Coordinates of N, CA, C and O in Angstrom, one line a residue:
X28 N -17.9 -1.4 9.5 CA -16.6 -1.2 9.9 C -15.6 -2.2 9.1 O -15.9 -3.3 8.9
X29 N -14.5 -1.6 8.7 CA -13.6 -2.1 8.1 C -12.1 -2.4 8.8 O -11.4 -1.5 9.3
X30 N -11.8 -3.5 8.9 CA -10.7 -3.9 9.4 C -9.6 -4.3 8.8 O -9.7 -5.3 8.1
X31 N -8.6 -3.8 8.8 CA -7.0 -4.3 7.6 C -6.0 -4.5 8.5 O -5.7 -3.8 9.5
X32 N -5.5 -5.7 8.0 CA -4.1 -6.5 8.8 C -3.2 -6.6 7.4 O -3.5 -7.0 6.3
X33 N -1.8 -5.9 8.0 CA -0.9 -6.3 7.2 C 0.2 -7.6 7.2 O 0.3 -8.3 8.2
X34 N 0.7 -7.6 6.2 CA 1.6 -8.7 6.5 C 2.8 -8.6 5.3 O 2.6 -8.0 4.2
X35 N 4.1 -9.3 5.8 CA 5.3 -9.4 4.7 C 6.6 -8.4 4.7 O 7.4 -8.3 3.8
X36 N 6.5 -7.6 5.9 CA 7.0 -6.5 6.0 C 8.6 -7.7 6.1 O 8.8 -8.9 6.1
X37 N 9.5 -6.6 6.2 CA 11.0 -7.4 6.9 C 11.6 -6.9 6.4 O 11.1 -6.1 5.6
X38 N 13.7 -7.1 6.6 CA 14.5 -6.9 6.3 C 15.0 -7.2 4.9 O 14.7 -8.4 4.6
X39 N 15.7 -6.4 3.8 CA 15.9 -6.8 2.9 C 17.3 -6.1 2.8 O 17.6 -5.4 3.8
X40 N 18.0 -6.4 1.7 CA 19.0 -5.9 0.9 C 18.3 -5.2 -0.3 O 17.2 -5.5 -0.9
X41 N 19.3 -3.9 -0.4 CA 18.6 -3.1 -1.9 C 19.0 -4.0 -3.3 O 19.8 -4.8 -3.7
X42 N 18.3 -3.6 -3.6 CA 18.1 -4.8 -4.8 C 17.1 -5.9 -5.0 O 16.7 -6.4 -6.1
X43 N 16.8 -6.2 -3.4 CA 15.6 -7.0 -3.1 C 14.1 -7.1 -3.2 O 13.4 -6.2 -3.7
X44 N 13.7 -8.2 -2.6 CA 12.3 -7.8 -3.4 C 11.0 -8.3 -2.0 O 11.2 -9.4 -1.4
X45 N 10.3 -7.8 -1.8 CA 9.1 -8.1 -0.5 C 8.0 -7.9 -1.1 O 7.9 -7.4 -2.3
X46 N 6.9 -8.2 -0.4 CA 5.6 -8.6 -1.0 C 4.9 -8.2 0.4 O 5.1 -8.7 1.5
X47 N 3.8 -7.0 0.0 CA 3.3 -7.1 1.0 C 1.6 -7.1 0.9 O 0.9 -6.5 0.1
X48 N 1.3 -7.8 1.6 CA -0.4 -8.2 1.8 C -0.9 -7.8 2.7 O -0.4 -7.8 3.8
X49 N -2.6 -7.4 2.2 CA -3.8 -6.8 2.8 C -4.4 -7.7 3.2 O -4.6 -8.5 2.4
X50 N -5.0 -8.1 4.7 CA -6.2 -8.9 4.1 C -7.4 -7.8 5.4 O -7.2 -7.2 6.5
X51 N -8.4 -8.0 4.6 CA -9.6 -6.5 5.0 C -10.6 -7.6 5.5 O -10.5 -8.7 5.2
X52 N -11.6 -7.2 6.4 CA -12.6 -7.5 6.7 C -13.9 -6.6 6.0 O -14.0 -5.4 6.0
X53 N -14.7 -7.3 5.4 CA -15.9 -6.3 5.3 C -16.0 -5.4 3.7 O -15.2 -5.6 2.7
X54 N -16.9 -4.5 3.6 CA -16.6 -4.3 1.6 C -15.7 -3.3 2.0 O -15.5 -2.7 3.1
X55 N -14.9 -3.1 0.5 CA -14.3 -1.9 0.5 C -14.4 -1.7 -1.2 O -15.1 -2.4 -2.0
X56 N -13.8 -0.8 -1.3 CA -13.9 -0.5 -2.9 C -12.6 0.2 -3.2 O -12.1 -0.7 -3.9
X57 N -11.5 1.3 -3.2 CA -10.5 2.0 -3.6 C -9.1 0.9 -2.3 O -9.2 0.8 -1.1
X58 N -8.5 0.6 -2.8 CA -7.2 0.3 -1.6 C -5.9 0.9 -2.3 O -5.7 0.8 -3.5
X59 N -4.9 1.6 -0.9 CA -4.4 2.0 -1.1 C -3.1 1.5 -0.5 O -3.3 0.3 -0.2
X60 N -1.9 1.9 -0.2 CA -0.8 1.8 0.4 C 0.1 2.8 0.7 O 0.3 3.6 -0.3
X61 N 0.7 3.1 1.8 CA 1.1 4.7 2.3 C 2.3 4.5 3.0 O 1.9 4.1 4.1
X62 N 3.4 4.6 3.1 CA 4.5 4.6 4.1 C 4.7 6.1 4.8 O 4.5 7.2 4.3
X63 N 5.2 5.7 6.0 CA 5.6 6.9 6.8 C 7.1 6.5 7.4 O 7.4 5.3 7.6
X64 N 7.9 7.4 7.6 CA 9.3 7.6 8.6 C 9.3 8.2 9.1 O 8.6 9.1 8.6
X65 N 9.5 8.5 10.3 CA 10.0 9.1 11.4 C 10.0 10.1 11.3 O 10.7 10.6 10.5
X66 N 9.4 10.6 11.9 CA 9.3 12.4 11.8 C 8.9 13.1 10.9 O 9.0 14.3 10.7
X67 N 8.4 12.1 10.2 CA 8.0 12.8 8.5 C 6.4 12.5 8.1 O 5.7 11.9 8.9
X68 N 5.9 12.9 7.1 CA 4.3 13.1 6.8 C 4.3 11.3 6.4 O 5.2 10.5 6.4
X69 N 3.1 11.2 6.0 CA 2.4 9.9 5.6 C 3.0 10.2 4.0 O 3.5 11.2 3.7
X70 N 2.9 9.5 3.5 CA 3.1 9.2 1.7 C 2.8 8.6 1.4 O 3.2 7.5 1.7
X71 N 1.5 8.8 0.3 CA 0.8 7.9 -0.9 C 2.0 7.2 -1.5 O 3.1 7.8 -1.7
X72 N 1.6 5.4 -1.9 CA 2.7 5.0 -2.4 C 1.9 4.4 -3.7 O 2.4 4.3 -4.8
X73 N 0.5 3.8 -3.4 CA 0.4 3.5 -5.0 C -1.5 3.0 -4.2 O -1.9 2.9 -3.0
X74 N -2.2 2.8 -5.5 CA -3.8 2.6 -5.0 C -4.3 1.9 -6.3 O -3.7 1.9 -7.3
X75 N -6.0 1.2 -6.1 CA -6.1 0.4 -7.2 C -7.8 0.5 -6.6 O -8.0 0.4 -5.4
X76 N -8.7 0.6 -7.3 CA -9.7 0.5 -7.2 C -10.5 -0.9 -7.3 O -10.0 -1.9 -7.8
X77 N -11.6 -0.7 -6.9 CA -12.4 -2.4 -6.2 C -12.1 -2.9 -8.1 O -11.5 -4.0 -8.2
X78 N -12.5 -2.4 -9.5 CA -12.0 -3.5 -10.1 C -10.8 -3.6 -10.7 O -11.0 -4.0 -11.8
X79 N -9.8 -3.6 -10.5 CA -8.5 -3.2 -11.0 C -8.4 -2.7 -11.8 O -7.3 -2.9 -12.3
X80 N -9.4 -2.0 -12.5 CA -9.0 -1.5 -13.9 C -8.0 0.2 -13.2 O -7.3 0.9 -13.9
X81 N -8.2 0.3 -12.4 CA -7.3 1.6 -12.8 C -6.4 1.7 -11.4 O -6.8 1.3 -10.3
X82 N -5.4 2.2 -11.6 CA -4.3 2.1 -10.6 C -2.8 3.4 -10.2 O -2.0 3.7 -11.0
X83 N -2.8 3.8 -9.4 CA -1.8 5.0 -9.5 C -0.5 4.7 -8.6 O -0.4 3.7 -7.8
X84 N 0.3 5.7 -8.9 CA 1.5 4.7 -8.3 C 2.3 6.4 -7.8 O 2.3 7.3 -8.6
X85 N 2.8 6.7 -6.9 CA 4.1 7.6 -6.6 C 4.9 7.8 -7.2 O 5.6 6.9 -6.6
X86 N 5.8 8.3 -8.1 CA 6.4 8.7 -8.9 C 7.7 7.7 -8.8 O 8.5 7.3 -9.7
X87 N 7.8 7.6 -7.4 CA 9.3 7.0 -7.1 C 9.6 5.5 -7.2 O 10.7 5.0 -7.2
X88 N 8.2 4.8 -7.1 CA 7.8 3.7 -7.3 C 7.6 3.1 -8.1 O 7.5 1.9 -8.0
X89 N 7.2 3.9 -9.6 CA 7.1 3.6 -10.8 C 7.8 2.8 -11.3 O 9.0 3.0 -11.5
X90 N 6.9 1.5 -11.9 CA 8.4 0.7 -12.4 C 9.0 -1.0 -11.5 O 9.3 -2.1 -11.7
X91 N 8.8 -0.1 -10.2 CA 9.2 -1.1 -9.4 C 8.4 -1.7 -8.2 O 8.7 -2.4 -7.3
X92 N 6.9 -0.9 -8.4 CA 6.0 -1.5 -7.4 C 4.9 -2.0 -7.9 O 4.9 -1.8 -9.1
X93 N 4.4 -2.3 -7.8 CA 2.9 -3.1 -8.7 C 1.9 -3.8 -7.3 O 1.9 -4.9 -6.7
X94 N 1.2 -2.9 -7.3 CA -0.5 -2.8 -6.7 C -1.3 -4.2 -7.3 O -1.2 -4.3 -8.5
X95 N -1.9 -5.1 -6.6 CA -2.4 -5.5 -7.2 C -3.5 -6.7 -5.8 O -3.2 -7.2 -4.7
X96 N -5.0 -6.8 -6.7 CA -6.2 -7.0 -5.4 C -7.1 -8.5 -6.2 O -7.4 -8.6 -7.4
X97 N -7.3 -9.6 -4.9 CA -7.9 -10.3 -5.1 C -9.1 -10.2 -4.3 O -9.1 -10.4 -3.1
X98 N -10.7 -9.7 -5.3 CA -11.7 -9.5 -4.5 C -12.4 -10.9 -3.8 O -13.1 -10.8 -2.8
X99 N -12.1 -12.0 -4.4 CA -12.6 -13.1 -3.9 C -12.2 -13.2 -2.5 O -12.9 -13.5 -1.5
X100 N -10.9 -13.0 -2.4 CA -10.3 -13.0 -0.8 C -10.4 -12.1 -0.6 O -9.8 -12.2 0.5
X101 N -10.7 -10.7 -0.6 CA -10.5 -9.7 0.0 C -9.4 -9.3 0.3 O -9.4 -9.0 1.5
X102 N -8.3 -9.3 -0.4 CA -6.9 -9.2 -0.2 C -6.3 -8.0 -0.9 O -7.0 -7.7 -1.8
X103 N -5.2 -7.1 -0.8 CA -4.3 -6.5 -2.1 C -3.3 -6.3 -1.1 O -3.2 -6.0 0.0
X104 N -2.3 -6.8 -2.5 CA -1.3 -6.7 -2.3 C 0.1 -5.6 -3.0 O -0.2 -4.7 -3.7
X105 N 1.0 -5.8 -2.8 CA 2.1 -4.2 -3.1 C 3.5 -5.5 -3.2 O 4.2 -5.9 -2.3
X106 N 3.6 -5.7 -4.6 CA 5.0 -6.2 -5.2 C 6.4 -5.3 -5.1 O 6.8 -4.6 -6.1
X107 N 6.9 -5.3 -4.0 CA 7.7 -4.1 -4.3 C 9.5 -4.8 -5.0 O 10.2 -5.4 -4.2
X108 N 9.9 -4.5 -6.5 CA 11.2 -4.8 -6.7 C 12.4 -3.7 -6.2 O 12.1 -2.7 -5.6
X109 N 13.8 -4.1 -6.6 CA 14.5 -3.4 -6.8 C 14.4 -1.9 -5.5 O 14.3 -0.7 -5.7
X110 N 14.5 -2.5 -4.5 CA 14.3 -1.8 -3.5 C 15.4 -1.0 -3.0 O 16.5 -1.4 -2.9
X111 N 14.9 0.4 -2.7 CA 15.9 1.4 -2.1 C 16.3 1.5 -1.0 O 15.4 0.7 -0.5
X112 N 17.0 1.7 -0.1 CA 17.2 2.1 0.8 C 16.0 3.3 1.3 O 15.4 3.4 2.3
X113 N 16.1 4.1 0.4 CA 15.2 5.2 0.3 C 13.5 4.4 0.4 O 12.6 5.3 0.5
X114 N 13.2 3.7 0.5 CA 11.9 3.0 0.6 C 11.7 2.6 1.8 O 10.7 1.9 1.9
X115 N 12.7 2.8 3.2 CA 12.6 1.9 4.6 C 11.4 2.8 5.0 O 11.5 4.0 5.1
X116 N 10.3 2.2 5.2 CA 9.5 2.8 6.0 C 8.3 2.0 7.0 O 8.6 0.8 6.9
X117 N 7.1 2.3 7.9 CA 6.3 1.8 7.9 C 5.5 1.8 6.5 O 5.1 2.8 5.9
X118 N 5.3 0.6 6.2 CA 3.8 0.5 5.4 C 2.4 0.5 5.9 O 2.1 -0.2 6.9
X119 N 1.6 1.1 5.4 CA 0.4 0.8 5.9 C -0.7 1.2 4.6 O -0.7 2.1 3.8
X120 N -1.4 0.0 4.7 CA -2.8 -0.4 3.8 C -3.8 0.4 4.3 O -3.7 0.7 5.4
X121 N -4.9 0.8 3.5 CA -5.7 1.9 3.4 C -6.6 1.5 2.6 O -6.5 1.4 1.4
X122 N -8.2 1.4 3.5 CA -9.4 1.6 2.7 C -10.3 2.2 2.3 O -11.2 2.3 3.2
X123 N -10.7 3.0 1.0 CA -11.1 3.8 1.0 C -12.6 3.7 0.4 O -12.9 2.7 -0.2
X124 N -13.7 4.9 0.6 CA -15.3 4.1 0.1 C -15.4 5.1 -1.2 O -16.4 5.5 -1.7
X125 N -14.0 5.3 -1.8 CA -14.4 6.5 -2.8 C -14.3 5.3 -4.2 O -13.7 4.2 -4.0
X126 N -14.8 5.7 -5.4 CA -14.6 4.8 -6.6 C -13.4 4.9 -7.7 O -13.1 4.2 -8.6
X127 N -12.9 6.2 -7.0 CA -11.6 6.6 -7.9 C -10.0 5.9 -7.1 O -10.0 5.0 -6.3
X128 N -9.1 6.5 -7.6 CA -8.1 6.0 -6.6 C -7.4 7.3 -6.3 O -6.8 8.0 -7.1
X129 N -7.6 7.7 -5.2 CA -7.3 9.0 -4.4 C -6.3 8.5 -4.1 O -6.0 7.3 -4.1
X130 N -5.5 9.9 -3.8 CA -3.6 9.7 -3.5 C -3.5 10.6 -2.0 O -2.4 10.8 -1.6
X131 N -4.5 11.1 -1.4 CA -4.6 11.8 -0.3 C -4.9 11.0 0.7 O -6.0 10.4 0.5
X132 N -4.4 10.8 1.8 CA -5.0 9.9 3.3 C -6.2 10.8 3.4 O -7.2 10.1 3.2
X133 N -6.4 11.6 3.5 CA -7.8 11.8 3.6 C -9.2 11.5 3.2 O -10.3 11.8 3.6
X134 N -8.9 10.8 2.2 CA -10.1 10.1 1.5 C -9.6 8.4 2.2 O -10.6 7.6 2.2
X135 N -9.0 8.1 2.5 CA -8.7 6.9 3.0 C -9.3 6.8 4.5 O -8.9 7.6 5.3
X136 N -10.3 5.6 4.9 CA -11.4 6.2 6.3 C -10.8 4.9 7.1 O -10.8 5.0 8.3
X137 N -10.2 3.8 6.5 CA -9.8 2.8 7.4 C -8.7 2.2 6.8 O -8.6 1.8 5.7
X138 N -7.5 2.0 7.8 CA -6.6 2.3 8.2 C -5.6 0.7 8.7 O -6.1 -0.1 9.5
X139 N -4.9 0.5 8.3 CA -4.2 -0.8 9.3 C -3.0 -0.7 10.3 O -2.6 0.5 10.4
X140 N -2.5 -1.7 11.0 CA -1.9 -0.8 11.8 C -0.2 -0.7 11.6 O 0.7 -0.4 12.5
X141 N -0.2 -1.1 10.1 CA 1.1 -0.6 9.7 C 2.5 -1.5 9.4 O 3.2 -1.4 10.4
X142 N 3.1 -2.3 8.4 CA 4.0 -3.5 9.1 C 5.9 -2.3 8.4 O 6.1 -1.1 7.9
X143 N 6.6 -3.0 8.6 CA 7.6 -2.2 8.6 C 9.1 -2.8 7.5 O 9.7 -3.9 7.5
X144 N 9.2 -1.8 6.9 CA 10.2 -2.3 5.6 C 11.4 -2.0 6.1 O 11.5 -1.2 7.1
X145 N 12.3 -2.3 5.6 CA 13.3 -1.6 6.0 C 14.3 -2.3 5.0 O 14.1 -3.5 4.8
X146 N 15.3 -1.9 4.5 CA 15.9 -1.6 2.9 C 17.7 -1.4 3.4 O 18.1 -0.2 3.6
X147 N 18.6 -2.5 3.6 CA 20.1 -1.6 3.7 C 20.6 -1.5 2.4 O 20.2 -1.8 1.3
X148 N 21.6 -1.0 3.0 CA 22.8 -1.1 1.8 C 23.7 -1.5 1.7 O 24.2 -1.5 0.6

């Protein structure tokens, strides 16, 4: 069983910049990051596999988000710059036992319980 606590979520101005961190209990290998709004589906935001060599990002995020995992701590973290308004959501971290970096919650089997961005203008 795999356990994920988030952290770093908060209030920003657009333009600003938050950091947000994983820390997992137990192995994992693919981590991901996913926001949801209100009334709306989950959304892949970006993923990085147990050795960081490979990494994918949401199109919208490109540029301004940067995935990135410390296996010694069992940590990963989500650099997010230059922040939208359009980016307020819950975040939530995602671990997955696949070796690729899947962009679908469905390959993603453990789950955290989500911390919360939120972006004015």
């Amino acid at each position: 069983q795999v356990q994920l606590v988030e952290s770093g979520g908060g209030l920003v101005q657009a333009g600003g910049s938050l950091r947000l961190s994983c820390a997992a209990s137990g192995r994992t290998f693919t981590m991901g990051w996913f926001r949801q709004v209100p009334g709306k589906e989950q959304r892949f935001v970006a993923a990085i596999n147990w050795s960081a060599g490979s990494t994918s990002y949401e199109d919208s995020v490109k540029g301004r988000f940067t995935i990135s995992r410390d296996n010694a701590k069992n940590t990963v973290n989500l650099q997010m710059n230059s922040l939208k308004p359009e980016d307020t959501a819950v975040y939530y971290c995602a671990a997955s036992r696949s070796f690729g970096v899947p962009t679908t919650a469905g390959m993603y089997s453990y789950w955290g319980q989500g911390t919360q961005v939120t972006v004015s203008s």
